[in-house]
Amino acid sequence: MEMFKTVDIRGHSFFSALQLTSEEFSRIKKNGILELIVDKKRNLTDSLSKWAKNQGYKISDIEDDPRMVRLFIQKGAV
């Protein structure tokens, strides 16, 4: 199990990105953080943020860069 993991989901469809994100979260320890790198052209940040909140995860930070968006999601202790 890892405390921090980065996953590049640029170029993936929403469902593919969601599946990959879900799989990677199973490898993250409680209170760990998953960083998602999202394509600016196909910005899935809002959708993935809503998904994370529905799963009980916390959005710890969003960094908006001219080339990409970095979304940091913290896995809850529950």
Short mmCIF file of C-alpha atoms in Angstrom, two decimals:
data_model
loop_
_atom_site.label_atom_id
_atom_site.label_comp_id
_atom_site.label_asym_id
_atom_site.label_seq_id
_atom_site.Cartn_x
_atom_site.Cartn_y
_atom_site.Cartn_z
CA MET A 1 0.00 0.00 0.00
CA GLU A 2 1.21 3.46 -0.84
CA MET A 3 0.71 6.86 0.80
CA PHE A 4 1.05 8.86 -2.43
CA LYS A 5 0.49 7.87 -6.03
CA THR A 6 0.31 9.84 -9.27
CA VAL A 7 -1.90 8.69 -12.14
CA ASP A 8 -1.88 10.38 -15.54
CA ILE A 9 -5.37 10.07 -17.03
CA ARG A 10 -4.87 12.46 -19.92
CA GLY A 11 -6.42 11.12 -23.11
CA HIS A 12 -8.74 8.69 -21.31
CA SER A 13 -12.52 8.79 -21.60
CA PHE A 14 -14.42 9.56 -18.40
CA PHE A 15 -15.32 5.92 -17.77
CA SER A 16 -11.81 4.69 -18.46
CA ALA A 17 -10.37 7.40 -16.19
CA LEU A 18 -12.87 6.55 -13.47
CA GLN A 19 -12.04 2.84 -13.64
CA LEU A 20 -8.30 3.53 -13.48
CA THR A 21 -8.81 5.94 -10.58
CA SER A 22 -10.91 3.40 -8.65
CA GLU A 23 -8.29 0.69 -9.15
CA GLU A 24 -5.48 2.95 -7.97
CA PHE A 25 -7.42 4.01 -4.87
CA SER A 26 -7.47 0.39 -3.74
CA ARG A 27 -3.66 0.62 -3.54
CA ILE A 28 -3.64 3.80 -1.44
CA LYS A 29 -3.43 3.65 2.37
CA LYS A 30 -5.98 5.42 4.54
CA ASN A 31 -5.21 9.15 4.66
CA GLY A 32 -3.03 8.68 1.55
CA ILE A 33 -3.28 10.91 -1.50
CA LEU A 34 -3.91 10.09 -5.14
CA GLU A 35 -2.79 12.74 -7.61
CA LEU A 36 -4.67 12.74 -10.91
CA ILE A 37 -3.21 14.51 -13.92
CA VAL A 38 -6.10 15.61 -16.13
CA ASP A 39 -5.97 16.95 -19.69
CA LYS A 40 -7.00 20.61 -20.01
CA LYS A 41 -8.79 19.95 -23.31
CA ARG A 42 -10.91 17.17 -21.82
CA ASN A 43 -11.23 18.52 -18.31
CA LEU A 44 -12.82 15.85 -16.11
CA THR A 45 -11.97 17.65 -12.87
CA ASP A 46 -15.55 18.50 -11.89
CA SER A 47 -16.85 15.00 -12.60
CA LEU A 48 -13.98 13.31 -10.77
CA SER A 49 -14.34 15.71 -7.84
CA LYS A 50 -18.03 14.84 -7.50
CA TRP A 51 -17.21 11.13 -7.72
CA ALA A 52 -14.54 11.47 -5.01
CA LYS A 53 -16.89 13.32 -2.64
CA ASN A 54 -19.59 10.67 -3.20
CA GLN A 55 -17.03 8.00 -2.25
CA GLY A 56 -16.20 9.83 0.99
CA TYR A 57 -12.85 11.14 -0.23
CA LYS A 58 -11.62 14.69 0.21
CA ILE A 59 -10.27 17.00 -2.49
CA SER A 60 -7.11 18.31 -0.84
CA ASP A 61 -5.94 20.55 -3.70
CA ILE A 62 -6.45 21.43 -7.36
CA GLU A 63 -3.60 23.00 -9.33
CA ASP A 64 -4.60 24.50 -12.65
CA ASP A 65 -1.64 24.74 -15.02
CA PRO A 66 -1.72 25.94 -18.66
CA ARG A 67 -1.00 22.37 -19.85
CA MET A 68 -2.88 20.24 -17.32
CA VAL A 69 -4.88 20.11 -14.11
CA ARG A 70 -3.51 18.30 -11.06
CA LEU A 71 -6.22 17.00 -8.76
CA PHE A 72 -5.19 15.73 -5.31
CA ILE A 73 -7.68 13.40 -3.61
CA GLN A 74 -7.21 12.20 -0.04
CA LYS A 75 -8.52 8.81 0.94
CA GLY A 76 -10.55 9.07 4.13
CA ALA A 77 -9.73 7.29 7.35
CA VAL A 78 -13.06 5.48 7.28
#
